[in-house]
């Protein structure tokens, strides 16, 4: 059982690291880069990026994997005398916040910009971009970046405690 616990905790840490990297990359590279583009480029690029990220590698190996592996780690570590448990619970709570933000804020915004249609057929690209509200999207993504980074740190500390 110790091996299973360790494997799950490592998997939680790795997938959380992937998510911290994804959100961080959007915070410091993707969105600042898109901010400097014209309306057509912004809408087309964001639509393409959002369509591309919805794939099994991202969904299972990152977004849902971080949630599942962290929750499974909490379940298997649950019990008295487990110094790694509180750190793992903290990581899970932080990631649940990220999950809710993603589902409640970012995904609906992503879906709305994709629903605007083909950029070559949109008459008011500036309006589509303005309704998307990239500043709001970015603010919430910064929250996701910080929360997943802190969750990653919590899981790293949990690994240190578990390994002792």
mmCIF file of C-alpha atoms in Angstrom:
data_model
loop_
_atom_site.group_PDB
_atom_site.id
_atom_site.type_symbol
_atom_site.label_atom_id
_atom_site.label_comp_id
_atom_site.label_asym_id
_atom_site.label_seq_id
_atom_site.Cartn_x
_atom_site.Cartn_y
_atom_site.Cartn_z
ATOM 1 C CA UNK A 1 0.000 0.000 0.000
ATOM 2 C CA UNK A 2 2.927 2.349 0.643
ATOM 3 C CA UNK A 3 4.004 2.009 -2.987
ATOM 4 C CA UNK A 4 0.504 2.852 -4.231
ATOM 5 C CA UNK A 5 0.351 5.890 -1.955
ATOM 6 C CA UNK A 6 3.750 7.094 -3.163
ATOM 7 C CA UNK A 7 2.895 6.554 -6.842
ATOM 8 C CA UNK A 8 -0.383 8.470 -6.467
ATOM 9 C CA UNK A 9 1.315 11.307 -4.585
ATOM 10 C CA UNK A 10 4.003 11.544 -7.272
ATOM 11 C CA UNK A 11 1.325 11.475 -9.999
ATOM 12 C CA UNK A 12 -0.597 14.222 -8.185
ATOM 13 C CA UNK A 13 2.558 16.316 -7.938
ATOM 14 C CA UNK A 14 3.499 15.834 -11.598
ATOM 15 C CA UNK A 15 0.009 16.580 -12.934
ATOM 16 C CA UNK A 16 -0.292 19.609 -10.649
ATOM 17 C CA UNK A 17 3.051 20.796 -11.992
ATOM 18 C CA UNK A 18 1.753 20.397 -15.531
ATOM 19 C CA UNK A 19 -1.284 22.514 -14.682
ATOM 20 C CA UNK A 20 0.781 25.186 -12.938
ATOM 21 C CA UNK A 21 2.899 25.308 -16.088
ATOM 22 C CA UNK A 22 -0.083 25.531 -18.435
ATOM 23 C CA UNK A 23 -1.782 28.308 -16.482
ATOM 24 C CA UNK A 24 1.549 30.068 -15.957
ATOM 25 C CA UNK A 25 2.358 29.934 -19.652
ATOM 26 C CA UNK A 26 -0.979 31.557 -20.479
ATOM 27 C CA UNK A 27 -0.324 34.224 -17.814
ATOM 28 C CA UNK A 28 3.154 35.269 -18.868
ATOM 29 C CA UNK A 29 3.310 34.359 -22.563
ATOM 30 C CA UNK A 30 0.118 33.483 -24.425
ATOM 31 C CA UNK A 31 -2.205 36.251 -23.258
ATOM 32 C CA UNK A 32 0.456 39.010 -23.272
ATOM 33 C CA UNK A 33 1.394 37.917 -26.801
ATOM 34 C CA UNK A 34 -2.218 37.874 -27.987
ATOM 35 C CA UNK A 35 -2.868 41.244 -26.356
ATOM 36 C CA UNK A 36 -0.479 42.784 -28.905
ATOM 37 C CA UNK A 37 -2.352 41.418 -31.933
ATOM 38 C CA UNK A 38 -5.151 42.829 -34.049
ATOM 39 C CA UNK A 39 -8.748 41.697 -33.422
ATOM 40 C CA UNK A 40 -8.885 39.094 -36.191
ATOM 41 C CA UNK A 41 -5.607 37.489 -35.087
ATOM 42 C CA UNK A 42 -6.696 37.506 -31.438
ATOM 43 C CA UNK A 43 -10.056 35.825 -32.129
ATOM 44 C CA UNK A 44 -8.626 33.274 -34.572
ATOM 45 C CA UNK A 45 -5.624 32.416 -32.390
ATOM 46 C CA UNK A 46 -7.623 32.119 -29.174
ATOM 47 C CA UNK A 47 -10.206 29.905 -30.872
ATOM 48 C CA UNK A 48 -7.449 27.689 -32.297
ATOM 49 C CA UNK A 49 -5.629 27.447 -28.958
ATOM 50 C CA UNK A 50 -8.795 26.556 -27.089
ATOM 51 C CA UNK A 51 -9.755 23.887 -29.607
ATOM 52 C CA UNK A 52 -6.247 22.417 -29.498
ATOM 53 C CA UNK A 53 -6.010 22.228 -25.707
ATOM 54 C CA UNK A 54 -9.139 20.077 -25.427
ATOM 55 C CA UNK A 55 -7.423 16.750 -25.983
ATOM 56 C CA UNK A 56 -6.868 13.566 -23.952
ATOM 57 C CA UNK A 57 -3.281 14.473 -23.017
ATOM 58 C CA UNK A 58 -4.359 17.743 -21.449
ATOM 59 C CA UNK A 59 -7.669 16.583 -19.997
ATOM 60 C CA UNK A 60 -6.468 13.310 -18.450
ATOM 61 C CA UNK A 61 -2.761 14.005 -18.038
ATOM 62 C CA UNK A 62 -3.294 17.436 -16.575
ATOM 63 C CA UNK A 63 -6.619 19.052 -15.828
ATOM 64 C CA UNK A 64 -8.593 16.033 -14.577
ATOM 65 C CA UNK A 65 -5.478 14.082 -13.619
ATOM 66 C CA UNK A 66 -4.420 16.713 -11.065
ATOM 67 C CA UNK A 67 -7.865 16.552 -9.483
ATOM 68 C CA UNK A 68 -8.153 12.765 -9.528
ATOM 69 C CA UNK A 69 -4.644 11.940 -8.358
ATOM 70 C CA UNK A 70 -4.751 14.548 -5.597
ATOM 71 C CA UNK A 71 -8.165 13.362 -4.389
ATOM 72 C CA UNK A 72 -6.995 9.730 -4.478
ATOM 73 C CA UNK A 73 -3.890 10.702 -2.502
ATOM 74 C CA UNK A 74 -6.032 12.354 0.157
ATOM 75 C CA UNK A 75 -8.230 9.259 0.367
ATOM 76 C CA UNK A 76 -5.287 6.863 0.730
ATOM 77 C CA UNK A 77 -3.373 9.071 3.164
ATOM 78 C CA UNK A 78 -6.426 9.621 5.334
ATOM 79 C CA UNK A 79 -5.866 8.489 8.896
ATOM 80 C CA UNK A 80 -4.117 9.518 12.082
ATOM 81 C CA UNK A 81 -0.419 10.223 12.092
ATOM 82 C CA UNK A 82 -0.012 11.072 8.416
ATOM 83 C CA UNK A 83 2.049 14.287 8.226
ATOM 84 C CA UNK A 84 1.589 14.400 4.444
ATOM 85 C CA UNK A 85 -2.203 14.463 4.715
ATOM 86 C CA UNK A 86 -2.719 18.113 5.666
ATOM 87 C CA UNK A 87 -0.464 19.279 2.814
ATOM 88 C CA UNK A 88 -2.308 17.051 0.361
ATOM 89 C CA UNK A 89 -5.693 18.318 1.568
ATOM 90 C CA UNK A 90 -4.472 21.902 1.126
ATOM 91 C CA UNK A 91 -3.421 21.076 -2.449
ATOM 92 C CA UNK A 92 -6.800 19.491 -3.149
ATOM 93 C CA UNK A 93 -8.721 22.496 -1.789
ATOM 94 C CA UNK A 94 -6.602 24.880 -3.872
ATOM 95 C CA UNK A 95 -7.137 22.802 -6.994
ATOM 96 C CA UNK A 96 -10.876 22.578 -6.347
ATOM 97 C CA UNK A 97 -10.891 26.404 -6.360
ATOM 98 C CA UNK A 98 -9.033 26.294 -9.697
ATOM 99 C CA UNK A 99 -11.485 23.725 -11.053
ATOM 100 C CA UNK A 100 -14.489 25.877 -10.091
ATOM 101 C CA UNK A 101 -12.913 29.020 -11.588
ATOM 102 C CA UNK A 102 -12.165 27.134 -14.795
ATOM 103 C CA UNK A 103 -15.677 25.726 -15.142
ATOM 104 C CA UNK A 104 -17.504 28.869 -13.982
ATOM 105 C CA UNK A 105 -15.403 31.619 -15.585
ATOM 106 C CA UNK A 106 -12.811 30.614 -18.169
ATOM 107 C CA UNK A 107 -14.622 27.807 -20.009
ATOM 108 C CA UNK A 108 -17.806 29.843 -20.604
ATOM 109 C CA UNK A 109 -15.664 32.701 -21.925
ATOM 110 C CA UNK A 110 -13.751 30.274 -24.158
ATOM 111 C CA UNK A 111 -16.996 28.790 -25.446
ATOM 112 C CA UNK A 112 -18.450 32.233 -26.169
ATOM 113 C CA UNK A 113 -15.524 33.310 -28.324
ATOM 114 C CA UNK A 114 -15.623 30.002 -30.214
ATOM 115 C CA UNK A 115 -19.395 30.376 -30.712
ATOM 116 C CA UNK A 116 -18.778 33.679 -32.496
ATOM 117 C CA UNK A 117 -17.830 31.596 -35.516
ATOM 118 C CA UNK A 118 -15.172 31.698 -38.188
ATOM 119 C CA UNK A 119 -13.164 34.934 -37.909
ATOM 120 C CA UNK A 120 -13.341 35.304 -41.712
ATOM 121 C CA UNK A 121 -17.127 35.513 -41.423
ATOM 122 C CA UNK A 122 -17.415 37.757 -38.344
ATOM 123 C CA UNK A 123 -18.460 41.294 -39.262
ATOM 124 C CA UNK A 124 -17.560 42.846 -35.892
ATOM 125 C CA UNK A 125 -14.299 41.265 -34.711
ATOM 126 C CA UNK A 126 -13.649 44.171 -32.328
ATOM 127 C CA UNK A 127 -17.030 43.531 -30.686
ATOM 128 C CA UNK A 128 -16.316 39.805 -30.309
ATOM 129 C CA UNK A 129 -12.968 40.595 -28.719
ATOM 130 C CA UNK A 130 -14.477 43.222 -26.413
ATOM 131 C CA UNK A 131 -17.276 40.869 -25.282
ATOM 132 C CA UNK A 132 -14.667 38.187 -24.602
ATOM 133 C CA UNK A 133 -13.046 40.556 -22.044
ATOM 134 C CA UNK A 134 -9.466 39.345 -22.144
ATOM 135 C CA UNK A 135 -8.571 41.367 -19.019
ATOM 136 C CA UNK A 136 -11.151 39.411 -16.983
ATOM 137 C CA UNK A 137 -10.026 36.107 -18.498
ATOM 138 C CA UNK A 138 -6.410 36.931 -17.648
ATOM 139 C CA UNK A 139 -7.167 38.049 -14.072
ATOM 140 C CA UNK A 140 -8.893 34.758 -13.313
ATOM 141 C CA UNK A 141 -6.095 32.856 -15.036
ATOM 142 C CA UNK A 142 -3.569 34.590 -12.779
ATOM 143 C CA UNK A 143 -5.575 33.283 -9.805
ATOM 144 C CA UNK A 144 -5.411 29.789 -11.312
ATOM 145 C CA UNK A 145 -1.656 30.173 -11.833
ATOM 146 C CA UNK A 146 -0.997 31.175 -8.231
ATOM 147 C CA UNK A 147 -3.346 28.557 -6.783
ATOM 148 C CA UNK A 148 -1.879 25.662 -8.798
ATOM 149 C CA UNK A 149 1.669 26.799 -8.020
ATOM 150 C CA UNK A 150 0.899 26.875 -4.290
ATOM 151 C CA UNK A 151 -0.861 23.485 -4.630
ATOM 152 C CA UNK A 152 2.270 22.129 -6.320
ATOM 153 C CA UNK A 153 4.390 23.388 -3.432
ATOM 154 C CA UNK A 154 1.984 21.726 -0.964
ATOM 155 C CA UNK A 155 2.294 18.415 -2.807
ATOM 156 C CA UNK A 156 6.092 18.690 -2.879
ATOM 157 C CA UNK A 157 6.076 19.230 0.888
ATOM 158 C CA UNK A 158 3.677 16.281 1.259
ATOM 159 C CA UNK A 159 6.138 14.115 -0.692
ATOM 160 C CA UNK A 160 8.940 15.183 1.614
ATOM 161 C CA UNK A 161 6.885 14.301 4.683
ATOM 162 C CA UNK A 162 5.695 11.023 3.208
ATOM 163 C CA UNK A 163 9.233 10.015 2.231
ATOM 164 C CA UNK A 164 10.508 10.313 5.795
#
